[in-house]
CSV table of C-alpha atoms in Angstrom, one decimal:
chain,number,residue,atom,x,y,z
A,176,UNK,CA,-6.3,-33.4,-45.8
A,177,UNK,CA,-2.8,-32.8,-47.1
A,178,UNK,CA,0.3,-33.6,-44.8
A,179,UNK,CA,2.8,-31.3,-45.4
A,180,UNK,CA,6.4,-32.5,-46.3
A,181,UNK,CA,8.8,-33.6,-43.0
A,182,UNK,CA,10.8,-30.7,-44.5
A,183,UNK,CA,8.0,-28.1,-44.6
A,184,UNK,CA,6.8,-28.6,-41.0
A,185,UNK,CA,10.5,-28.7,-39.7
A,186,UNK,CA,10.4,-24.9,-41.6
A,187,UNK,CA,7.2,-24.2,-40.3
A,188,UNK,CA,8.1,-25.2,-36.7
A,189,UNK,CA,11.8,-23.2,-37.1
A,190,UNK,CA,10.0,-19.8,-38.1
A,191,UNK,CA,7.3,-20.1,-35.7
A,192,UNK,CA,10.3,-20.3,-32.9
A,193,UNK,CA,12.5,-17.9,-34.5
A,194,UNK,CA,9.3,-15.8,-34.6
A,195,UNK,CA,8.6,-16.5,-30.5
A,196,UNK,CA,12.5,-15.4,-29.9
A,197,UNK,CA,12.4,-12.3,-31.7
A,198,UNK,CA,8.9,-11.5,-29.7
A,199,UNK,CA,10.6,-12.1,-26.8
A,200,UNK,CA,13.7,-10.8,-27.4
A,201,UNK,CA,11.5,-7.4,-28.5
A,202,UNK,CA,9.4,-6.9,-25.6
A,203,UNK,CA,12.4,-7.2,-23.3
A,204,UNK,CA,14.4,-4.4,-25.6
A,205,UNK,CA,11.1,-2.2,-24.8
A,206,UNK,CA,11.0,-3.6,-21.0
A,207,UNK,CA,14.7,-2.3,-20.7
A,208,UNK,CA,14.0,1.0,-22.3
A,209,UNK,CA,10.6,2.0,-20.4
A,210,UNK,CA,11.3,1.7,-16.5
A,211,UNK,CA,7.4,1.7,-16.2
A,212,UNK,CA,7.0,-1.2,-18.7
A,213,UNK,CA,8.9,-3.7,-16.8
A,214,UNK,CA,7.9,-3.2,-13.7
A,215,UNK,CA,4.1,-3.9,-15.1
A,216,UNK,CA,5.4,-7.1,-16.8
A,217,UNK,CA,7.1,-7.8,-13.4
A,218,UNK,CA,4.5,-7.8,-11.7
A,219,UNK,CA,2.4,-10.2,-13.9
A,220,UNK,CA,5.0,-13.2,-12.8
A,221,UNK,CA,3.5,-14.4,-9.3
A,222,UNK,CA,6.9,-16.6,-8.9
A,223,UNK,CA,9.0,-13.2,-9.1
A,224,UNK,CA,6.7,-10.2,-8.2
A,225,UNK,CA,7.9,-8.5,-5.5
A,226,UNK,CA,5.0,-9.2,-2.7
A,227,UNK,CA,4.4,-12.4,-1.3
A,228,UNK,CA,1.4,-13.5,0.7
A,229,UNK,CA,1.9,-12.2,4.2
A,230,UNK,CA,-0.8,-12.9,7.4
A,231,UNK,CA,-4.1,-14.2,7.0
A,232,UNK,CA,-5.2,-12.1,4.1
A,233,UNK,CA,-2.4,-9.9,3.3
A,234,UNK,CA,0.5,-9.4,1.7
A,235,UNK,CA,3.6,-7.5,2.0
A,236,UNK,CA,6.9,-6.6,0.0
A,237,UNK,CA,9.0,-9.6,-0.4
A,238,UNK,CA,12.2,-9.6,2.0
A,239,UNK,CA,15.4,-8.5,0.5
A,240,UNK,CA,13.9,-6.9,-2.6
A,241,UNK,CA,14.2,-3.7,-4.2
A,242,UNK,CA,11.7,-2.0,-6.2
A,243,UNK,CA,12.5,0.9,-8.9
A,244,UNK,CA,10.3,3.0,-9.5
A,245,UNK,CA,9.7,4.9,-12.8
A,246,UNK,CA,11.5,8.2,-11.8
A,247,UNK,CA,14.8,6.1,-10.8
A,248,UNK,CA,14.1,5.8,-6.7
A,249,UNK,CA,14.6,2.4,-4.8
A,250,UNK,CA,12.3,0.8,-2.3
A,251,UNK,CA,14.2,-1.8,-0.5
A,252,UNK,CA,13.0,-4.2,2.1
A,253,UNK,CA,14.8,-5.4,5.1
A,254,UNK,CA,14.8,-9.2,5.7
A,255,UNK,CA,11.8,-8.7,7.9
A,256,UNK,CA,9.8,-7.2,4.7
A,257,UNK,CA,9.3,-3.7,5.6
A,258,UNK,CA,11.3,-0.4,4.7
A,259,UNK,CA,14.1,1.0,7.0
A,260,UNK,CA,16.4,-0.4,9.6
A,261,UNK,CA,16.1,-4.2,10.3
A,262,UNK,CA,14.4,-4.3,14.3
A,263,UNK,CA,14.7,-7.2,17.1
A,264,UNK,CA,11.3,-8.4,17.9
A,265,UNK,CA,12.4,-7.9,21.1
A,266,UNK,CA,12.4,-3.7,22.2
A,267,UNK,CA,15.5,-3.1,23.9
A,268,UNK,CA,14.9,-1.9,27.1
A,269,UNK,CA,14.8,2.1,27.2
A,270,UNK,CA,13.3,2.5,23.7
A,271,UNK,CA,10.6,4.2,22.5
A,272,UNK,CA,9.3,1.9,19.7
A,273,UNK,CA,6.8,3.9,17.2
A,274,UNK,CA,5.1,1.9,14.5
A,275,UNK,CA,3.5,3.3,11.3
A,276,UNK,CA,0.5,1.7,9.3
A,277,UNK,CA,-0.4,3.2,6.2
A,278,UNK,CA,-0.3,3.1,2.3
A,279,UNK,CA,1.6,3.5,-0.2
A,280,UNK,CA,1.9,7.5,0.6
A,281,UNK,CA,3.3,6.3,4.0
A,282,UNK,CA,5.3,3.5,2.8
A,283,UNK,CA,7.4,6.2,0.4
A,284,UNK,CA,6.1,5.6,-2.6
A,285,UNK,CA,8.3,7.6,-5.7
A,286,UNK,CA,11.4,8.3,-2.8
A,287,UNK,CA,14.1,6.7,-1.7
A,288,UNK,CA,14.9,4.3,1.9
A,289,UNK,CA,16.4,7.8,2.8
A,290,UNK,CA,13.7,10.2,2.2
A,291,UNK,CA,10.7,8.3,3.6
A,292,UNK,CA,8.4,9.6,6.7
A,293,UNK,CA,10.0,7.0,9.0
A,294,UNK,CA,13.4,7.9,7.8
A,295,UNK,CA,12.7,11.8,8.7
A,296,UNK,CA,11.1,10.8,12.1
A,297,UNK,CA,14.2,9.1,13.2
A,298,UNK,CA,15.8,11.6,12.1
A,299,UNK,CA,13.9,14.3,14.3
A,300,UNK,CA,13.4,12.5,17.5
A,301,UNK,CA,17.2,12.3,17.5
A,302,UNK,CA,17.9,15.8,17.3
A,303,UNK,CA,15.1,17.0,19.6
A,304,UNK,CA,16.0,13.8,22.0
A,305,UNK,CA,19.2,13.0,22.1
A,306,UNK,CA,19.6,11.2,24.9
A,307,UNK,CA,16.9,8.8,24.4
A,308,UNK,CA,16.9,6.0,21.9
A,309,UNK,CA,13.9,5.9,19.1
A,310,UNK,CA,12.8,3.2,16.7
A,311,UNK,CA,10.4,4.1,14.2
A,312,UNK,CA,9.2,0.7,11.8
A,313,UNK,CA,7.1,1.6,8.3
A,314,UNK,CA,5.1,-1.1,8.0
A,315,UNK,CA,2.8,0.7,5.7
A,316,UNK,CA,3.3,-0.9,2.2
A,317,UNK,CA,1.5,0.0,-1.6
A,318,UNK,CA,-1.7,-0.8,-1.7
A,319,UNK,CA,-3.0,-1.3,1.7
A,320,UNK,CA,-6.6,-0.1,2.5
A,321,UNK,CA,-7.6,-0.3,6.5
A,322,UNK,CA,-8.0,-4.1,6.5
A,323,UNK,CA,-4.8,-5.0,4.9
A,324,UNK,CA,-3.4,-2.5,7.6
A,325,UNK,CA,-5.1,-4.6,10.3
A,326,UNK,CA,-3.5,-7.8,8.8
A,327,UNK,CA,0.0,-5.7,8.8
A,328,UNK,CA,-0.8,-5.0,12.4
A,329,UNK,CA,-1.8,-8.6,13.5
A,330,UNK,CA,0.6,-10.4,12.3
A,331,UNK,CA,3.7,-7.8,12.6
A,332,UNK,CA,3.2,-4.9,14.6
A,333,UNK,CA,1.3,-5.9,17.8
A,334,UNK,CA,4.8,-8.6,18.3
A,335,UNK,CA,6.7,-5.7,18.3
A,336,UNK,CA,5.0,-4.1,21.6
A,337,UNK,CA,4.5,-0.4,19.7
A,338,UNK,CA,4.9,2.4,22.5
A,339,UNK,CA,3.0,4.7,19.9
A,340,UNK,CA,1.1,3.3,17.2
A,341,UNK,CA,0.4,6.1,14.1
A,342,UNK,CA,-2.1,4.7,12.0
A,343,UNK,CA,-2.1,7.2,8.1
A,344,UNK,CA,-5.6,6.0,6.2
A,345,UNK,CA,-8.2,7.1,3.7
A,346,UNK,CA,-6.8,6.8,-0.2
A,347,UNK,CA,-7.0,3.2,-1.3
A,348,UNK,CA,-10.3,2.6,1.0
A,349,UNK,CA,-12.2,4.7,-1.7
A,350,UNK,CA,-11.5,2.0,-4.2
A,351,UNK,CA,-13.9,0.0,-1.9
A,352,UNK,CA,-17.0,2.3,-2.4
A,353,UNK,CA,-16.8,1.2,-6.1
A,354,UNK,CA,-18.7,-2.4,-4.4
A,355,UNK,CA,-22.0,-2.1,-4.1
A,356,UNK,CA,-22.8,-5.5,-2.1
A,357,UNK,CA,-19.2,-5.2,0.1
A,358,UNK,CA,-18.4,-7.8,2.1
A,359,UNK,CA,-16.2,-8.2,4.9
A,360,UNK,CA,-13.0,-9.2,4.1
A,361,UNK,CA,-13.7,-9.2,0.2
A,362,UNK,CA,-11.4,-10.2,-1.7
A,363,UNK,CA,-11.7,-7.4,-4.5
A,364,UNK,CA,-10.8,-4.7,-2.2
A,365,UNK,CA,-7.6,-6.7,-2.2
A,366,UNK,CA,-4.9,-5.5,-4.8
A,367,UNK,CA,-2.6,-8.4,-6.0
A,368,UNK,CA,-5.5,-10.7,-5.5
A,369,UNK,CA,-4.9,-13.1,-8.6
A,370,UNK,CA,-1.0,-13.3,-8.0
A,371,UNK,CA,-0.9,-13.7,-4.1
A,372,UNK,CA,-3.5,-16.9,-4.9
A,373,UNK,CA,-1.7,-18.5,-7.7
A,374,UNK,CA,1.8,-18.0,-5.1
A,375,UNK,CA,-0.4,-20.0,-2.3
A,376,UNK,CA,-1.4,-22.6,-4.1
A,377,UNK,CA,2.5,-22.7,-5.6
A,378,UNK,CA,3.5,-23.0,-1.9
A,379,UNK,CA,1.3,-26.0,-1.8
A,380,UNK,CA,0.9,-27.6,-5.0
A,381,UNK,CA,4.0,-26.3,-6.6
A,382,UNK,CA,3.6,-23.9,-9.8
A,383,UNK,CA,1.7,-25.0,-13.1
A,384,UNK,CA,3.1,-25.2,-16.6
A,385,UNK,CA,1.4,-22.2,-17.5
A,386,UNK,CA,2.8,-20.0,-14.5
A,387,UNK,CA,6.4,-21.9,-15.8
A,388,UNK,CA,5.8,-20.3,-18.9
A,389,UNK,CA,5.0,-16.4,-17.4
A,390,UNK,CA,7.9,-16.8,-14.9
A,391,UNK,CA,10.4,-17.4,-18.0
A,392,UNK,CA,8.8,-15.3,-20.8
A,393,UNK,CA,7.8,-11.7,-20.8
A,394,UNK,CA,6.0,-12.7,-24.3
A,395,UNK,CA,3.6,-14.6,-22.4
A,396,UNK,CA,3.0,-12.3,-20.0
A,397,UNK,CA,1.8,-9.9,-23.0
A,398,UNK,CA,-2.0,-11.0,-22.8
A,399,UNK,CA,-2.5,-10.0,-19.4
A,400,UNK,CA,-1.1,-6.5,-19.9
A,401,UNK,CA,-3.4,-5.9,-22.0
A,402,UNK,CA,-6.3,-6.9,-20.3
A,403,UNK,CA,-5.3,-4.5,-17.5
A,404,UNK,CA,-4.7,-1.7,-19.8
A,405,UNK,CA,-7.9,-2.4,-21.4
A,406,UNK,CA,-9.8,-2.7,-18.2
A,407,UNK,CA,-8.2,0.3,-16.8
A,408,UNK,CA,-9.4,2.1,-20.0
A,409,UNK,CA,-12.6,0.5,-19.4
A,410,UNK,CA,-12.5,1.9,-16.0
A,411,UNK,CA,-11.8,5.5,-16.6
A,412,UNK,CA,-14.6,5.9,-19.5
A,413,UNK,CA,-17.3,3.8,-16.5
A,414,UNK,CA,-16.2,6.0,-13.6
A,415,UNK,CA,-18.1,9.1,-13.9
A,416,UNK,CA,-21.5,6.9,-13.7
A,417,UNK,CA,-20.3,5.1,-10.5
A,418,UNK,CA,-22.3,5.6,-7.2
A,419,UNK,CA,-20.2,5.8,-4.3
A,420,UNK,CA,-21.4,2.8,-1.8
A,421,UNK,CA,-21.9,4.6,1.7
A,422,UNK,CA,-21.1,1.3,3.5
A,423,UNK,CA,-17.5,1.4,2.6
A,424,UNK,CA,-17.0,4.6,5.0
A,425,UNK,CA,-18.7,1.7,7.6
A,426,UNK,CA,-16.2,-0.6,6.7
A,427,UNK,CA,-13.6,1.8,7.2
A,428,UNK,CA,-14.9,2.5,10.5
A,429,UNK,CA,-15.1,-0.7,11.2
A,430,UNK,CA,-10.8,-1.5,10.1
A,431,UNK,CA,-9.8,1.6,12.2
A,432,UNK,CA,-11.9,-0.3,15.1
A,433,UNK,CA,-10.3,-3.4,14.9
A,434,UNK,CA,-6.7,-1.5,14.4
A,435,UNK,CA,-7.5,0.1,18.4
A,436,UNK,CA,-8.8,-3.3,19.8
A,437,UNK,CA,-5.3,-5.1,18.9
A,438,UNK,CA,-3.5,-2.5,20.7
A,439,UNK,CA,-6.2,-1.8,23.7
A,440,UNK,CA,-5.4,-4.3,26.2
A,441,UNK,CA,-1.2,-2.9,25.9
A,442,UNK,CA,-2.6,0.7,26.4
A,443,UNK,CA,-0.8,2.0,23.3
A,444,UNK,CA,-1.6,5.4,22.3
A,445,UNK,CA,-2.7,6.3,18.9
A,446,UNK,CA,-2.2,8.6,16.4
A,447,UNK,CA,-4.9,8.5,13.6
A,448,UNK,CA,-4.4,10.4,10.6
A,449,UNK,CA,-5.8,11.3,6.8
A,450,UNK,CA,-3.3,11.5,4.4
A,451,UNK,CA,-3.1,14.9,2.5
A,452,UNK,CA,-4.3,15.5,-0.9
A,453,UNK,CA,-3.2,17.6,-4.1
A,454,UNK,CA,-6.7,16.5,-6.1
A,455,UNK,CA,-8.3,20.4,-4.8
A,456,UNK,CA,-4.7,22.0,-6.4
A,457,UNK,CA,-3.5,20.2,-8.9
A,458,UNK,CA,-6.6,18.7,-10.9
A,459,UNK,CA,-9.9,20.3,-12.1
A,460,UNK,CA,-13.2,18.6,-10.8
A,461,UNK,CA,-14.2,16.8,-13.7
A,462,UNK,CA,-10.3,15.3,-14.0
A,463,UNK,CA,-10.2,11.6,-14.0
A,464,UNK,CA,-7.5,8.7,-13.6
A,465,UNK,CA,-6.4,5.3,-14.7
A,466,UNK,CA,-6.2,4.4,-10.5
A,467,UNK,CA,-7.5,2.0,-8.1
A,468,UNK,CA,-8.2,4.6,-5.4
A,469,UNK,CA,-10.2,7.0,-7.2
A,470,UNK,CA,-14.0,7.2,-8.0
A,471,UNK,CA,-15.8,9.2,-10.5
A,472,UNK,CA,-13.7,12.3,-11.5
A,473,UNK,CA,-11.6,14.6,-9.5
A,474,UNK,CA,-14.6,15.7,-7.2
A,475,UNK,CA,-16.0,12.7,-6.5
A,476,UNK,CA,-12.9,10.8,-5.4
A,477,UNK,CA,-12.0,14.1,-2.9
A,478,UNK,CA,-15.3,14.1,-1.6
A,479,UNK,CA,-15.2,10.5,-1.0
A,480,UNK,CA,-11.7,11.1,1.1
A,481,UNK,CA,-13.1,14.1,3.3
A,482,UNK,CA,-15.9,11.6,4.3
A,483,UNK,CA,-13.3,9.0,5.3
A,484,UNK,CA,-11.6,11.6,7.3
A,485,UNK,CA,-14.6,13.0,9.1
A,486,UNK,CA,-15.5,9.0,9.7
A,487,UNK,CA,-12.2,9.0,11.3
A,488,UNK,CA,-12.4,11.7,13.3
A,489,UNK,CA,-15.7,10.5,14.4
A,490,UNK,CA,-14.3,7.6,15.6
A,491,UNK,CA,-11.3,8.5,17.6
A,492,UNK,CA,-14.3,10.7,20.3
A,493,UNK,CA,-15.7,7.2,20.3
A,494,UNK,CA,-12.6,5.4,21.1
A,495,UNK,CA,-11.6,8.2,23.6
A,496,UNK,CA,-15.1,8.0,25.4
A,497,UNK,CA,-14.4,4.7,25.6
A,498,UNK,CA,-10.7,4.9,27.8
A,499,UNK,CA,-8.3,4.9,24.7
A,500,UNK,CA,-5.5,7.7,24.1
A,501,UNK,CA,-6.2,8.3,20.8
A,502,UNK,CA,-5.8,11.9,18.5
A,503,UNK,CA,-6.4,12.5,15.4
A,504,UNK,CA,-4.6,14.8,12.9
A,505,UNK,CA,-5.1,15.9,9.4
A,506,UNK,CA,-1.9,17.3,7.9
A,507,UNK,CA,-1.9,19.8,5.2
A,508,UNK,CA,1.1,20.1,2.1
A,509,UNK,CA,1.5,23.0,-0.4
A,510,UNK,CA,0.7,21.3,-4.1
A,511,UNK,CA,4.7,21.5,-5.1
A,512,UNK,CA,5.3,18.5,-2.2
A,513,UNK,CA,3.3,16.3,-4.4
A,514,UNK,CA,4.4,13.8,-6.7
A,515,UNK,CA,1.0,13.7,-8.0
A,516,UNK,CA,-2.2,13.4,-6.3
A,517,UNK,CA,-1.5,12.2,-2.9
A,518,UNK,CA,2.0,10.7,-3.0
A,519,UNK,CA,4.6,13.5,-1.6
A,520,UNK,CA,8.1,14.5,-2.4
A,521,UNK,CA,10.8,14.2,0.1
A,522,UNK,CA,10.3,17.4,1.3
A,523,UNK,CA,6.8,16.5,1.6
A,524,UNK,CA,7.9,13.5,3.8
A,525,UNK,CA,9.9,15.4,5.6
A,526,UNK,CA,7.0,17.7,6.4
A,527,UNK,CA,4.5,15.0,7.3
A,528,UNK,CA,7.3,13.6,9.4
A,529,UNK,CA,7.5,17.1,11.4
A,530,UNK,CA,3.7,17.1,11.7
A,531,UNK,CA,3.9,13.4,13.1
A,532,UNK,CA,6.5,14.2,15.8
A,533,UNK,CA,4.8,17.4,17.1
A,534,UNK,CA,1.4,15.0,17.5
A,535,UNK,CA,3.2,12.3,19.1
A,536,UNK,CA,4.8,14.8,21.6
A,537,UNK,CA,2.4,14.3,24.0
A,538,UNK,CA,2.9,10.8,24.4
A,539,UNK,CA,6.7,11.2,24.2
A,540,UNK,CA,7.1,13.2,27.3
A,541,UNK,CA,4.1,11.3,29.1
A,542,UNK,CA,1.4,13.9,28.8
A,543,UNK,CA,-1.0,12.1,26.4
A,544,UNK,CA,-4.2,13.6,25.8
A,545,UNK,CA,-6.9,12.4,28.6
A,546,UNK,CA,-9.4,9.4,27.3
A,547,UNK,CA,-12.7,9.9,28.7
A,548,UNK,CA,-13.0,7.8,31.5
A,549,UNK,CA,-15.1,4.8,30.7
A,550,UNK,CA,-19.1,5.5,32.4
């Protein structure tokens, strides 16, 4: 075999680097033009993505950061990693503490810290109370089905002795249906799986050269984009011909359950709810999108969510025949306070956040609903 010339592999080794640069320096032009871009390549770097591994199994947004998303808004999180107003773990004596658990509806996806459903609900409860003192901590975050709320709840929400606990559910557990042999605690029902693994064993082990290379190069970061592009196209061409697996509304059930048995021996009321939906108003049946939480087309993934609600509701006259003050409430928003199919404007927020004070009124002023006396 021929050895090329000192001088012809210096060459060859100076383009292929000047060729690397200009790659580089290329997709972080287009990452600084597209908002949407970079926060996909973002999120593809496990040392700078902005969740971290958070409880047992879950995960939440890292403390301190801010994430932008792609119609200019800002999600920041407080040094305890949640949205809004930084809380002692110890309630100050004379507040009423109200904790949220929810997705990425709930956490304010597409709004700012200002305009979220916690942010509102302060808000409220100080005009319609002023002479009490209210603290209202979002620990809903993107992503979350029931059993990443439970994990929230666990290793958050239950040290900060809740007075009312509202618990917002039913989008991203339809993603779980698409399992036919669902396990408990499986990790594919898990979003962020691969990057909250390879930031564990970091933790541990320290990173590898590879996940070096992604942290300091968006080039390298390139063949994993498109793998999730391609499998999301991959996706949307499958879904029509998935079968929805039943046992994920059991598994629901079953989150929602262990949600009320954290809080049952502190006799903290609870609020369940179903998020709203724009799929019936602002999509035609046979519709379908690039998403995690949907299933099939348009029809499918709505009738999917009304089971999860009716599961719900089924639930809270079983928790209430068994001694726990528990309601549940489906709110309802007009199809302009949506951002698309399930995520709501401010004003939507601001809505939901009206809805959510008028149930928890009950509870406020001491006149909870009656649980059924246990038998």
């Amino acid at each position: 075999m021929r050895r090329l010339p000192l001088r012809e592999s210096t060459l060859g080794v100076a383009a292929l680097c000047a060729a690397t640069a200009l790659g580089e320096l290329g997709v972080r032009l287009d990452a600084a033009l597209n908002q949407g871009f970079r926060q996909q390549v973002i999120a593809l770097d496990p040392l700078s993505a902005l969740i971290e591994p958070h409880g047992e199994l879950g995960y939440r947004q890292r403390p301190g950061s801010k994430y932008r998303y792609g119609n200019g808004t800002v999600a920041t999180a407080n040094p305890m990693g949640f949205r809004g107003p930084l809380v002692s773990l110890a309630k100050p004596p004379g507040t009423f503490r109200i904790v949220l658990l929810g997705e990425s509806s709930t956490h304010g996806w597409g709004v700012n810290d200002d305009e979220t459903i916690d942010a509102y609900m302060r808000q409220l409860l100080g005009e319609r109370y002023p002479a009490r003192r209210f603290e209202v901590v979002n620990l809903a975050f993107d992503g979350y089905d029931t059993y990443q709320q439970y994990e929230r709840l666990r290793s958050d929400g239950v040290r900060l002795d809740p007075d009312l606990l509202i618990v917002n559910a039913g989008i991203n557990d339809v993603r779980n249906a698409r399992f036919p042999d669902l396990q408990d605690r499986d990790a594919r029902t898990m979003l962020y799986a691969e990057i909250l693994k390879i930031q564990r064993e970091a933790a541990r082990h320290g990173p590898s050269a590879w996940t070096w290379i992604k942290h300091h190069s968006y080039l390298a970061r390139l063949p994993g984009f498109v793998r999730s592009r391609m499998g999301g196209a991959s996706s949307a061409k499958t879904s029509a011909s998935v079968t929805p697996n039943a046992r994920a509304i059991d598994y629901f059930a079953v989150n929602l359950g262990r949600i009320a048995e954290l809080v049952r021996s502190r006799a903290t009321p609870i609020v369940f709810s179903t998020p709203p939906s724009a799929i019936e108003t602002n999509y035609t049946q046979h519709d379908t999108l690039v998403r995690s939480y949907w299933i099939g087309d348009a029809e499918t993934t709505q009738r999917y969510r009304d089971s999860l609600g009716q599961r719900m509701q089924r639930l809270v006259g079983e928790l209430r025949r068994n001694g726990q003050q528990v309601i549940y409430v489906r709110p309802r928003l007009p199809s302009e306070l949506f951002l698309d199919d399930c995520h709501p404007t401010a004003a939507g927020n601001r809505q939901l956040a009206q809805d959510f004070v008028a149930a928890a009124q009950p509870f406020l002023e001491g006149s909870g609903p009656a649980a059924t006396p246990r038998p």
